[in-house]
């Protein structure tokens, strides 16, 4: 049975993408990012920093701190080497797509204490850094639909102080195309 439905990206499959004339689905992009299986995550510890989910907005790629492996130096915009590698890899995959991209910076509660940087500026500056790295990796600037910082206002865990909330979200957005979602991939090299 064909589970792909144009109006529901969470049910998009390769069969559904082919049926509506698109080349691949958001799930194909997700598979390209994660190496195709859970085994890839075990083989490449760098992938422990990435989680993906498909929503009505599109494919959300979360890049976040893990224990002992932060993305940034403390409460600064200075990235660690792992951040650069991760965003470059994501950028190389997204460069093969045509969809708009949105980037959001998020912090954990308490990331910037008294006398520290403003959390709104810090999260927005980190999102801007990710934007620049994606462009360097091949995502054209005209595809960037939104770059925002949410400070600590959008936690993904029940504990707002959890380091998992310290993240960059890169969203490959679905686009309106005659009322349908566009999952088109321009080229795979």
PDB file of C-alpha atoms in Angstrom:
ATOM      1  CA  UNK A   1       0.000   0.000   0.000  1.00  0.00           C
ATOM      2  CA  UNK A   2       1.126   3.546  -0.705  1.00  0.00           C
ATOM      3  CA  UNK A   3       1.549   5.411   2.573  1.00  0.00           C
ATOM      4  CA  UNK A   4       2.850   8.575   0.910  1.00  0.00           C
ATOM      5  CA  UNK A   5       0.342  11.390   1.081  1.00  0.00           C
ATOM      6  CA  UNK A   6       0.976  14.808  -0.385  1.00  0.00           C
ATOM      7  CA  UNK A   7      -0.753  16.601   2.469  1.00  0.00           C
ATOM      8  CA  UNK A   8       0.924  14.773   5.353  1.00  0.00           C
ATOM      9  CA  UNK A   9       4.743  14.890   5.394  1.00  0.00           C
ATOM     10  CA  UNK A  10       4.849  12.531   8.374  1.00  0.00           C
ATOM     11  CA  UNK A  11       3.526   9.802   6.087  1.00  0.00           C
ATOM     12  CA  UNK A  12       5.792  10.596   3.140  1.00  0.00           C
ATOM     13  CA  UNK A  13       7.571   7.580   1.728  1.00  0.00           C
ATOM     14  CA  UNK A  14       9.661   6.946  -1.359  1.00  0.00           C
ATOM     15  CA  UNK A  15       6.608   5.310  -2.981  1.00  0.00           C
ATOM     16  CA  UNK A  16       4.523   8.376  -2.187  1.00  0.00           C
ATOM     17  CA  UNK A  17       7.186  10.736  -3.511  1.00  0.00           C
ATOM     18  CA  UNK A  18       7.471   8.778  -6.748  1.00  0.00           C
ATOM     19  CA  UNK A  19       3.687   8.674  -7.142  1.00  0.00           C
ATOM     20  CA  UNK A  20       3.408  12.462  -6.942  1.00  0.00           C
ATOM     21  CA  UNK A  21       6.291  13.046  -9.366  1.00  0.00           C
ATOM     22  CA  UNK A  22       8.905  14.057  -6.810  1.00  0.00           C
ATOM     23  CA  UNK A  23      12.276  12.374  -6.833  1.00  0.00           C
ATOM     24  CA  UNK A  24      12.552  11.401  -3.166  1.00  0.00           C
ATOM     25  CA  UNK A  25      10.871  12.009   0.171  1.00  0.00           C
ATOM     26  CA  UNK A  26      12.019  13.753   3.317  1.00  0.00           C
ATOM     27  CA  UNK A  27      12.731  10.271   4.643  1.00  0.00           C
ATOM     28  CA  UNK A  28      15.328   9.784   1.889  1.00  0.00           C
ATOM     29  CA  UNK A  29      17.075  12.948   3.041  1.00  0.00           C
ATOM     30  CA  UNK A  30      16.867  11.700   6.622  1.00  0.00           C
ATOM     31  CA  UNK A  31      18.399   8.382   5.560  1.00  0.00           C
ATOM     32  CA  UNK A  32      21.228  10.169   3.730  1.00  0.00           C
ATOM     33  CA  UNK A  33      21.996  12.165   6.869  1.00  0.00           C
ATOM     34  CA  UNK A  34      21.978   9.243   9.263  1.00  0.00           C
ATOM     35  CA  UNK A  35      23.726   6.681   7.085  1.00  0.00           C
ATOM     36  CA  UNK A  36      20.664   4.534   6.556  1.00  0.00           C
ATOM     37  CA  UNK A  37      20.513   2.603   9.820  1.00  0.00           C
ATOM     38  CA  UNK A  38      21.067   2.595  13.540  1.00  0.00           C
ATOM     39  CA  UNK A  39      24.311   0.723  12.863  1.00  0.00           C
ATOM     40  CA  UNK A  40      25.717   3.882  11.279  1.00  0.00           C
ATOM     41  CA  UNK A  41      25.176   5.738  14.548  1.00  0.00           C
ATOM     42  CA  UNK A  42      27.124   3.085  16.428  1.00  0.00           C
ATOM     43  CA  UNK A  43      29.947   3.245  13.879  1.00  0.00           C
ATOM     44  CA  UNK A  44      30.143   7.052  13.856  1.00  0.00           C
ATOM     45  CA  UNK A  45      29.888   8.624  17.321  1.00  0.00           C
ATOM     46  CA  UNK A  46      29.500  12.024  15.638  1.00  0.00           C
ATOM     47  CA  UNK A  47      25.967  10.978  14.645  1.00  0.00           C
ATOM     48  CA  UNK A  48      25.023  10.771  18.343  1.00  0.00           C
ATOM     49  CA  UNK A  49      24.711  14.558  18.099  1.00  0.00           C
ATOM     50  CA  UNK A  50      21.877  14.334  15.543  1.00  0.00           C
ATOM     51  CA  UNK A  51      18.176  13.517  15.827  1.00  0.00           C
ATOM     52  CA  UNK A  52      15.637  13.951  13.055  1.00  0.00           C
ATOM     53  CA  UNK A  53      11.886  14.063  12.868  1.00  0.00           C
ATOM     54  CA  UNK A  54       9.368  14.799  10.148  1.00  0.00           C
ATOM     55  CA  UNK A  55       6.649  17.301  11.016  1.00  0.00           C
ATOM     56  CA  UNK A  56       4.105  19.383   9.113  1.00  0.00           C
ATOM     57  CA  UNK A  57       6.845  21.997   8.656  1.00  0.00           C
ATOM     58  CA  UNK A  58       9.317  19.517   7.167  1.00  0.00           C
ATOM     59  CA  UNK A  59      12.356  17.470   8.196  1.00  0.00           C
ATOM     60  CA  UNK A  60      13.752  18.866  11.445  1.00  0.00           C
ATOM     61  CA  UNK A  61      17.416  18.026  12.043  1.00  0.00           C
ATOM     62  CA  UNK A  62      18.468  18.658  15.633  1.00  0.00           C
ATOM     63  CA  UNK A  63      22.190  19.061  16.290  1.00  0.00           C
ATOM     64  CA  UNK A  64      22.877  19.066  20.029  1.00  0.00           C
ATOM     65  CA  UNK A  65      25.457  18.673  22.783  1.00  0.00           C
ATOM     66  CA  UNK A  66      26.193  15.210  24.116  1.00  0.00           C
ATOM     67  CA  UNK A  67      27.925  14.311  27.382  1.00  0.00           C
ATOM     68  CA  UNK A  68      31.542  15.404  27.125  1.00  0.00           C
ATOM     69  CA  UNK A  69      31.115  16.664  23.554  1.00  0.00           C
ATOM     70  CA  UNK A  70      29.649  20.181  23.386  1.00  0.00           C
ATOM     71  CA  UNK A  71      28.998  22.055  20.147  1.00  0.00           C
ATOM     72  CA  UNK A  72      30.291  25.388  21.491  1.00  0.00           C
ATOM     73  CA  UNK A  73      32.802  26.593  24.049  1.00  0.00           C
ATOM     74  CA  UNK A  74      30.718  27.391  27.137  1.00  0.00           C
ATOM     75  CA  UNK A  75      28.473  30.437  26.680  1.00  0.00           C
ATOM     76  CA  UNK A  76      30.174  31.676  23.494  1.00  0.00           C
ATOM     77  CA  UNK A  77      29.617  31.527  19.751  1.00  0.00           C
ATOM     78  CA  UNK A  78      33.002  29.792  19.341  1.00  0.00           C
ATOM     79  CA  UNK A  79      32.212  26.373  17.807  1.00  0.00           C
ATOM     80  CA  UNK A  80      34.007  23.162  18.650  1.00  0.00           C
ATOM     81  CA  UNK A  81      35.427  21.124  15.753  1.00  0.00           C
ATOM     82  CA  UNK A  82      32.526  18.642  15.984  1.00  0.00           C
ATOM     83  CA  UNK A  83      30.047  21.462  15.251  1.00  0.00           C
ATOM     84  CA  UNK A  84      31.872  22.367  12.059  1.00  0.00           C
ATOM     85  CA  UNK A  85      32.017  18.750  10.903  1.00  0.00           C
ATOM     86  CA  UNK A  86      28.346  18.110  11.641  1.00  0.00           C
ATOM     87  CA  UNK A  87      26.995  21.232   9.965  1.00  0.00           C
ATOM     88  CA  UNK A  88      29.267  20.721   6.934  1.00  0.00           C
ATOM     89  CA  UNK A  89      27.959  17.154   6.546  1.00  0.00           C
ATOM     90  CA  UNK A  90      24.349  18.328   6.866  1.00  0.00           C
ATOM     91  CA  UNK A  91      25.030  21.137   4.395  1.00  0.00           C
ATOM     92  CA  UNK A  92      26.463  18.748   1.808  1.00  0.00           C
ATOM     93  CA  UNK A  93      23.292  16.637   1.995  1.00  0.00           C
ATOM     94  CA  UNK A  94      20.922  19.635   1.954  1.00  0.00           C
ATOM     95  CA  UNK A  95      22.799  21.154  -0.990  1.00  0.00           C
ATOM     96  CA  UNK A  96      21.229  18.365  -3.071  1.00  0.00           C
ATOM     97  CA  UNK A  97      17.709  19.513  -2.211  1.00  0.00           C
ATOM     98  CA  UNK A  98      15.588  22.384  -3.485  1.00  0.00           C
ATOM     99  CA  UNK A  99      13.488  23.051  -0.393  1.00  0.00           C
ATOM    100  CA  UNK A 100      13.790  26.182   1.769  1.00  0.00           C
ATOM    101  CA  UNK A 101      15.824  25.847   4.965  1.00  0.00           C
ATOM    102  CA  UNK A 102      15.116  27.359   8.404  1.00  0.00           C
ATOM    103  CA  UNK A 103      17.659  27.504  11.231  1.00  0.00           C
ATOM    104  CA  UNK A 104      16.895  27.988  14.922  1.00  0.00           C
ATOM    105  CA  UNK A 105      19.330  28.329  17.820  1.00  0.00           C
ATOM    106  CA  UNK A 106      18.253  27.081  21.257  1.00  0.00           C
ATOM    107  CA  UNK A 107      19.804  27.129  24.729  1.00  0.00           C
ATOM    108  CA  UNK A 108      19.267  25.231  27.957  1.00  0.00           C
ATOM    109  CA  UNK A 109      17.911  27.216  30.901  1.00  0.00           C
ATOM    110  CA  UNK A 110      20.810  28.777  32.797  1.00  0.00           C
ATOM    111  CA  UNK A 111      23.298  28.671  29.907  1.00  0.00           C
ATOM    112  CA  UNK A 112      24.019  32.341  30.382  1.00  0.00           C
ATOM    113  CA  UNK A 113      24.204  33.305  34.024  1.00  0.00           C
ATOM    114  CA  UNK A 114      24.456  36.730  35.611  1.00  0.00           C
ATOM    115  CA  UNK A 115      26.896  38.821  33.660  1.00  0.00           C
ATOM    116  CA  UNK A 116      26.886  36.350  30.764  1.00  0.00           C
ATOM    117  CA  UNK A 117      25.797  37.084  27.227  1.00  0.00           C
ATOM    118  CA  UNK A 118      22.175  37.815  26.452  1.00  0.00           C
ATOM    119  CA  UNK A 119      20.530  34.409  25.729  1.00  0.00           C
ATOM    120  CA  UNK A 120      18.494  35.789  22.819  1.00  0.00           C
ATOM    121  CA  UNK A 121      21.610  37.147  21.130  1.00  0.00           C
ATOM    122  CA  UNK A 122      23.651  34.037  21.873  1.00  0.00           C
ATOM    123  CA  UNK A 123      21.075  31.644  20.410  1.00  0.00           C
ATOM    124  CA  UNK A 124      20.569  33.879  17.355  1.00  0.00           C
ATOM    125  CA  UNK A 125      24.346  34.254  16.840  1.00  0.00           C
ATOM    126  CA  UNK A 126      24.775  30.479  16.964  1.00  0.00           C
ATOM    127  CA  UNK A 127      21.996  30.085  14.385  1.00  0.00           C
ATOM    128  CA  UNK A 128      23.747  32.665  12.191  1.00  0.00           C
ATOM    129  CA  UNK A 129      27.008  30.725  12.507  1.00  0.00           C
ATOM    130  CA  UNK A 130      25.195  27.555  11.395  1.00  0.00           C
ATOM    131  CA  UNK A 131      23.729  29.511   8.458  1.00  0.00           C
ATOM    132  CA  UNK A 132      27.199  30.543   7.340  1.00  0.00           C
ATOM    133  CA  UNK A 133      28.519  26.990   7.603  1.00  0.00           C
ATOM    134  CA  UNK A 134      25.587  25.613   5.592  1.00  0.00           C
ATOM    135  CA  UNK A 135      26.250  28.167   2.850  1.00  0.00           C
ATOM    136  CA  UNK A 136      29.951  27.200   2.856  1.00  0.00           C
ATOM    137  CA  UNK A 137      28.855  23.569   2.396  1.00  0.00           C
ATOM    138  CA  UNK A 138      26.739  24.377  -0.663  1.00  0.00           C
ATOM    139  CA  UNK A 139      23.269  25.437   0.522  1.00  0.00           C
ATOM    140  CA  UNK A 140      22.532  28.581  -1.482  1.00  0.00           C
ATOM    141  CA  UNK A 141      21.726  31.660   0.566  1.00  0.00           C
ATOM    142  CA  UNK A 142      18.487  32.297  -1.354  1.00  0.00           C
ATOM    143  CA  UNK A 143      17.058  29.061   0.102  1.00  0.00           C
ATOM    144  CA  UNK A 144      17.410  30.289   3.685  1.00  0.00           C
ATOM    145  CA  UNK A 145      13.886  31.166   4.770  1.00  0.00           C
ATOM    146  CA  UNK A 146      14.478  31.965   8.446  1.00  0.00           C
ATOM    147  CA  UNK A 147      17.332  32.245  10.947  1.00  0.00           C
ATOM    148  CA  UNK A 148      16.202  32.741  14.543  1.00  0.00           C
ATOM    149  CA  UNK A 149      17.252  32.398  18.152  1.00  0.00           C
ATOM    150  CA  UNK A 150      14.805  31.187  20.802  1.00  0.00           C
ATOM    151  CA  UNK A 151      17.049  31.510  23.866  1.00  0.00           C
ATOM    152  CA  UNK A 152      15.852  28.879  26.389  1.00  0.00           C
ATOM    153  CA  UNK A 153      12.145  29.170  25.467  1.00  0.00           C
ATOM    154  CA  UNK A 154      11.726  25.958  23.480  1.00  0.00           C
ATOM    155  CA  UNK A 155      13.074  22.963  25.454  1.00  0.00           C
ATOM    156  CA  UNK A 156      12.799  19.468  23.982  1.00  0.00           C
ATOM    157  CA  UNK A 157      13.074  17.691  27.337  1.00  0.00           C
ATOM    158  CA  UNK A 158      11.045  17.926  30.532  1.00  0.00           C
ATOM    159  CA  UNK A 159      14.064  19.412  32.308  1.00  0.00           C
ATOM    160  CA  UNK A 160      14.714  22.881  30.826  1.00  0.00           C
ATOM    161  CA  UNK A 161      18.298  22.784  32.198  1.00  0.00           C
ATOM    162  CA  UNK A 162      19.108  19.554  30.322  1.00  0.00           C
ATOM    163  CA  UNK A 163      22.055  20.031  27.958  1.00  0.00           C
ATOM    164  CA  UNK A 164      19.988  18.265  25.263  1.00  0.00           C
ATOM    165  CA  UNK A 165      18.063  21.539  24.951  1.00  0.00           C
ATOM    166  CA  UNK A 166      21.271  23.283  23.818  1.00  0.00           C
ATOM    167  CA  UNK A 167      20.888  22.758  20.090  1.00  0.00           C
ATOM    168  CA  UNK A 168      20.639  24.058  16.564  1.00  0.00           C
ATOM    169  CA  UNK A 169      17.570  22.991  14.588  1.00  0.00           C
ATOM    170  CA  UNK A 170      17.936  22.905  10.811  1.00  0.00           C
ATOM    171  CA  UNK A 171      14.607  22.415   9.076  1.00  0.00           C
ATOM    172  CA  UNK A 172      14.260  21.296   5.479  1.00  0.00           C
ATOM    173  CA  UNK A 173      10.869  22.863   4.923  1.00  0.00           C
ATOM    174  CA  UNK A 174       8.057  21.474   2.807  1.00  0.00           C
ATOM    175  CA  UNK A 175       6.903  24.022   0.284  1.00  0.00           C
ATOM    176  CA  UNK A 176       3.533  24.816  -1.154  1.00  0.00           C
ATOM    177  CA  UNK A 177       3.361  23.658  -4.753  1.00  0.00           C
ATOM    178  CA  UNK A 178      -0.192  23.790  -5.919  1.00  0.00           C
ATOM    179  CA  UNK A 179      -1.297  22.789  -2.410  1.00  0.00           C
ATOM    180  CA  UNK A 180       1.058  19.804  -2.213  1.00  0.00           C
ATOM    181  CA  UNK A 181       4.304  19.256  -0.413  1.00  0.00           C
ATOM    182  CA  UNK A 182       7.471  19.406  -2.524  1.00  0.00           C
ATOM    183  CA  UNK A 183      10.092  16.881  -1.491  1.00  0.00           C
ATOM    184  CA  UNK A 184      12.107  17.290  -4.688  1.00  0.00           C
ATOM    185  CA  UNK A 185      15.803  16.549  -4.650  1.00  0.00           C
ATOM    186  CA  UNK A 186      17.573  18.302  -7.514  1.00  0.00           C
ATOM    187  CA  UNK A 187      20.617  16.075  -7.773  1.00  0.00           C
ATOM    188  CA  UNK A 188      22.431  13.296  -5.964  1.00  0.00           C
ATOM    189  CA  UNK A 189      26.156  13.063  -6.728  1.00  0.00           C
TER     190      UNK A 189
END
